[in-house]
Amino acid sequence: MTTATVDASAAGDREIVVYKKGFNWGGLGNGAAIVVIVFWCLAPFYWMAVLAFRDNANTFDNTPWFTHVTLDNFRYAFDTEFNAFGRSLLNSMVISVSVTVLSMLIAVFAGYALSRLVFRGKSIVLALILGASMFPGVAILTPIFQLFSDFGWLGTYHGLILPQVSFALPLAVYTLTSFFADMPWELEEAAKVDGCTPLQAFRKVIIPLAAPAMFTTAILVFLASWNEYLLSSVLSKGDTAVAPSTVAIVNFTAGPHIVPYTQTMAAGVIVTVPLVIVVLVFQRRIVSGLTAGGIKG
Amino acid sequence: MSIVSEPIAENAAKKRGSRRRRGGGSGGGGLHSRDGRMALYLLGPTMVMLALIVGYPIVNAIYKSFQTDPGLDDSTGLFNEGNEWNGVGNYTHWILQQCNAVGGGTETCPSGNLGSQFWDSVWVTLGFTVVTVIIEVVIGMWFAMMMHRAFRGRALVRVAVLIPWAVPTAVIAKLWVVIFDPQGVLNNVLGTSFAWTSESGPARAAIVIADVWKTTPFIALLILAGLQGISSEIYESAKVDGANAWQRFWRITLPLVKPALAVAVIFRSLDVLRMYDLPWVLTQGSNGTQTISILVVKELASKLNSAAALSTITFVLIFAIALVLVRLFNANIVDRGTR
């Protein structure tokens, strides 16, 4: 699906080149627009990086380049006496990986059924899943909070993971259904004709074919879970032993009477760099996943 | 969202349907029942999971929302254990802003009580939704058209556009707290010394700016996907027929990109309606920036059953708006399809 859209647009570009004659003023305008867009997206992050490496006393120096450079902020971020940010990153990892694995394990089967099988009540199931995906987090927050506080699950890993699965699951099912609907299912038929049982066909033919779609969906689920804040902040009760990095960064400190701007920015850089790498490596997959989930037909 | 779901369901049904017809009447029936059983097994885990973590809590919340919270009873002056039948008391508390009066009965909630802040929060949330979605769609459309035309630097732009989307809102909100500081870089650039977050006008503007900055690139990406689905031949024949750039935009681009726009508008509206991280981190909901989600979390700290009523109201409100939006866009799409 990705390749098809990319090819179509590449063809479109060629047409434009053919029709333009003389100096390409339009191209220059586009170039300027691209600079504007890239600046829009990255300028605040540049400022984050500048402050992350600046000593706290000069937070409001506001010179737009790297001055008063220090690595102290990063030391504060990981200092167990203050923020123990390493622990928060580990918590984020534990939670996000669990949410992703759990959701994918369940969602793959549902996605297969919804894209492939004919059964009564399919549209109701689809509507239910979509309804769950547009659900406001606050609507289940109150009852979940009550329930988990009765169970003694507040401030535990499973107490943070389970509610997130309920939000990740509809997203995963929905994206997978839309990917699976585009797959060449004739191969499965062929395998069945050759004597595979439906289950064998699923395992030996469908799963390998579906692997890229599953991987893409898993990236989206992982990112959504890594970025979650509302449920985590309430259900962790701010307990640093389980709170993920998003909660930790909002509660950042650098000792009494210090506004910990530069230290917080250092933590921001620590969280942002891996995400930038993920985006760089998987940009095509992420885009195809986002558009598969959003726009069809 | 039915706009999106129908094509998938239809596609799958069509493929399956044609094969079943080939298989003949009775064979088709057998296949159907086998599919049904298999679907039950495959969908079972998802449905159980959603029933446990979405379904049950909602039913529980609705049940609890009709009960009292523990606390001092103003009419008797005694401590009340809570969890007694309260009728629609929690709902009138929010919607009519009624609080228990000393000596029995009810009175209009005094300012400072969260009950008196309900409608303010509703209007603030709706205001954020309308303003941010409009700005984001307009700028996003421009971004998308520029990205669509650019043939150099396309990969660079795609990466740049994904980064604000990929970084957690909580982190980005912290970044904007620093940028919006009275001595911060924004005031420095503008040559002003605004206290951005201490007055309601600038505080709301700050949240709109931060949200527009973070989400416009994402909207642009969705619109871009829609633009890439439009065949260039349509534009060429329009050009041959003498349509100028403006006409091509209004008569071709906009109508054809409408499904993508509809998805962007609906998803974004639902996101802003439940917005929590950004206003919470930027202003803690002070100075006219308290969204409904913030109100729920504040109430959650002391009165769970009353918070349950508020979250039920929130759910109904968001659901109603979602229905209206889907209807609104769906009608247009159907209209266009039949022409």
XYZ file of C-alpha atoms in Angstrom, chain A residues 15-281:
267
model
C 4.501 15.649 -14.626
C 5.095 18.966 -12.890
C 8.743 18.989 -13.941
C 7.792 18.389 -17.561
C 5.294 21.231 -17.628
C 7.514 23.846 -15.968
C 9.656 25.917 -18.345
C 12.410 28.452 -17.693
C 13.599 29.234 -14.172
C 11.656 27.274 -11.595
C 10.151 30.023 -9.395
C 7.591 27.572 -8.079
C 10.412 25.282 -6.996
C 12.032 28.138 -5.109
C 8.727 28.876 -3.352
C 8.415 25.222 -2.429
C 11.956 25.235 -1.097
C 11.123 28.193 1.145
C 7.930 26.464 2.310
C 9.891 23.326 3.166
C 12.322 25.412 5.224
C 9.368 26.997 7.060
C 7.823 23.592 7.828
C 11.084 22.056 9.036
C 11.813 25.135 11.158
C 8.290 24.979 12.642
C 8.776 21.347 13.633
C 12.324 21.473 14.956
C 12.969 24.963 16.364
C 11.448 24.282 19.816
C 13.524 21.114 20.081
C 16.659 23.051 19.244
C 15.818 25.354 22.146
C 15.283 22.344 24.397
C 18.749 21.076 23.512
C 20.331 24.501 24.095
C 18.817 24.742 27.581
C 19.602 21.130 28.438
C 23.311 21.883 28.119
C 23.167 25.319 29.818
C 23.903 25.897 33.510
C 20.812 26.703 35.539
C 21.962 30.188 36.604
C 21.869 31.296 32.956
C 18.479 29.826 32.037
C 17.163 33.213 30.873
C 20.251 34.294 29.010
C 18.212 33.658 25.821
C 21.176 33.714 23.455
C 20.064 31.449 20.635
C 23.129 29.163 20.625
C 24.953 26.841 22.983
C 26.467 29.005 25.771
C 27.418 28.246 29.407
C 27.624 24.614 28.409
C 27.522 22.062 31.226
C 26.589 18.420 31.723
C 25.303 18.957 35.287
C 21.661 18.836 34.195
C 22.052 15.290 33.004
C 23.718 14.367 36.303
C 20.712 15.823 38.162
C 18.324 13.882 35.961
C 19.872 10.551 36.857
C 20.836 11.423 40.457
C 18.831 9.032 42.620
C 18.594 11.669 45.353
C 16.569 13.972 43.093
C 14.801 12.470 40.136
C 16.002 8.913 39.559
C 15.106 9.403 35.930
C 16.825 6.151 35.012
C 14.198 4.310 37.024
C 11.397 6.191 35.234
C 12.829 5.248 31.851
C 12.971 1.629 32.946
C 9.348 1.866 34.143
C 8.311 3.340 30.790
C 10.070 0.481 29.036
C 8.448 -2.222 31.193
C 4.985 -0.693 30.792
C 5.182 0.063 27.060
C 6.650 -3.308 26.101
C 4.004 -5.130 28.151
C 1.187 -3.048 26.699
C 2.480 -3.630 23.164
C 2.976 -7.387 23.531
C -0.364 -7.936 25.283
C -2.335 -5.800 22.841
C -0.722 -7.341 19.782
C -1.239 -10.906 20.993
C -4.954 -10.261 21.338
C -5.442 -7.855 18.438
C -3.903 -9.991 15.681
C -6.647 -12.593 16.000
C -9.385 -9.986 16.149
C -7.963 -8.151 13.141
C -7.840 -11.397 11.182
C -11.439 -12.248 12.035
C -12.730 -8.785 11.182
C -10.935 -8.456 7.859
C -11.395 -12.016 6.709
C -14.375 -13.887 8.120
C -18.054 -13.445 7.403
C -20.231 -13.707 10.464
C -23.326 -12.189 11.937
C -22.858 -9.049 14.037
C -19.535 -8.090 12.443
C -20.510 -4.472 11.936
C -21.647 -4.278 15.573
C -18.279 -5.596 16.738
C -16.462 -3.092 14.516
C -18.618 -0.271 15.842
C -17.970 -1.373 19.442
C -14.216 -1.440 18.889
C -14.219 1.948 17.198
C -16.408 3.322 19.970
C -13.893 2.074 22.513
C -11.054 3.723 20.595
C -12.615 7.183 20.727
C -13.379 6.818 24.392
C -12.258 9.668 26.654
C -9.700 8.447 29.181
C -11.364 10.353 32.019
C -14.570 8.368 31.533
C -13.000 5.136 32.752
C -10.457 6.806 34.999
C -12.837 7.261 37.941
C -14.191 3.690 38.081
C -10.761 2.189 37.366
C -9.312 4.288 40.183
C -12.035 3.054 42.574
C -11.668 -0.539 41.482
C -7.870 -0.605 41.638
C -7.829 1.157 44.979
C -10.093 -1.649 46.328
C -7.757 -4.257 44.833
C -4.653 -2.460 46.090
C -3.464 -2.106 42.487
C -2.683 1.619 42.592
C 1.022 2.204 42.089
C 1.666 -1.247 40.602
C 2.885 -2.198 37.144
C -0.185 -4.266 36.281
C -2.412 -1.447 37.508
C -0.777 0.806 34.933
C -0.561 -1.738 32.129
C -4.105 -3.155 32.019
C -6.023 0.118 31.478
C -3.612 1.089 28.717
C -4.269 -2.195 26.943
C -7.920 -1.223 26.781
C -6.956 1.901 24.856
C -4.256 0.286 22.741
C -6.386 -2.701 21.788
C -9.007 -0.896 19.663
C -6.248 1.084 17.922
C -4.321 -2.102 17.174
C -7.380 -4.096 16.061
C -8.508 -1.281 13.840
C -5.136 -0.664 12.169
C -4.553 -4.398 11.658
C -8.042 -4.921 10.204
C -7.374 -2.246 7.653
C -3.919 -3.634 6.790
C -5.210 -7.217 6.587
C -8.053 -6.231 4.275
C -5.415 -5.312 1.655
C -3.438 -8.545 1.895
C -3.302 -11.112 -0.937
C -5.539 -13.688 0.691
C -5.467 -15.967 -2.379
C -2.258 -17.451 -0.987
C -4.163 -18.677 2.032
C -6.729 -20.279 -0.253
C -3.954 -21.949 -2.222
C -2.421 -23.327 0.969
C -5.797 -24.726 1.979
C -6.221 -26.350 -1.435
C -2.782 -27.903 -0.971
C -4.037 -29.537 2.207
C -3.322 -27.076 5.019
C -5.884 -26.806 7.794
C -7.141 -23.251 8.372
C -4.925 -23.025 11.432
C -1.845 -24.198 9.502
C -2.620 -21.759 6.711
C -2.881 -19.008 9.270
C 0.414 -19.883 10.924
C 2.496 -20.722 7.850
C 1.132 -18.315 5.257
C -0.775 -15.494 6.875
C 1.511 -14.711 9.794
C 4.645 -14.259 7.609
C 2.663 -12.164 5.124
C 1.208 -10.089 7.925
C 4.491 -9.573 9.776
C 5.219 -6.075 8.360
C 1.702 -4.865 9.173
C 1.986 -6.293 12.669
C 5.360 -4.664 13.193
C 4.020 -1.290 12.058
C 1.030 -1.562 14.360
C 3.291 -2.546 17.243
C 5.385 0.610 16.738
C 2.252 2.778 16.893
C 1.007 1.042 20.036
C 4.415 1.325 21.672
C 4.640 5.054 20.942
C 1.108 5.681 22.204
C 1.872 3.832 25.424
C 5.251 5.528 25.891
C 3.562 8.932 25.580
C 0.561 8.251 27.835
C 0.249 10.640 30.771
C -3.286 10.965 32.226
C -3.864 7.352 33.318
C -0.252 6.914 34.425
C -0.171 10.033 36.559
C -3.394 9.193 38.400
C -2.978 5.422 38.701
C 0.696 5.524 39.741
C -0.174 8.061 42.446
C 3.199 9.628 41.655
C 5.043 6.597 43.093
C 8.502 6.893 41.521
C 8.990 3.110 41.719
C 6.443 2.576 38.926
C 5.779 6.025 37.401
C 6.824 6.279 33.737
C 9.054 9.018 32.337
C 6.147 11.275 31.310
C 4.988 11.505 34.923
C 8.550 11.906 36.226
C 9.333 14.745 33.849
C 6.297 16.758 34.952
C 7.322 16.372 38.619
C 10.981 17.165 37.984
C 12.983 18.788 40.823
C 16.464 20.185 41.342
C 16.367 20.841 45.052
C 14.584 23.582 47.018
C 14.207 27.132 45.622
C 15.386 26.184 42.146
C 13.129 26.332 39.108
C 14.474 23.196 37.423
C 14.090 24.385 33.839
C 17.453 23.295 32.482
C 17.352 19.991 34.369
C 13.879 19.263 32.987
C 15.067 20.075 29.484
C 17.918 17.608 29.939
C 15.331 14.948 30.798
C 13.340 16.086 27.753
C 16.393 15.537 25.538
C 16.920 12.079 27.044
C 13.330 11.111 26.178
C 13.321 12.799 22.781
C 16.527 11.369 21.284
C 15.371 7.713 21.219
C 12.023 8.786 19.757
C 13.786 10.753 17.016
C 15.801 7.632 16.212
C 12.619 5.525 16.065
C 11.057 8.082 13.722
C 14.175 8.215 11.513
C 14.363 4.443 11.175
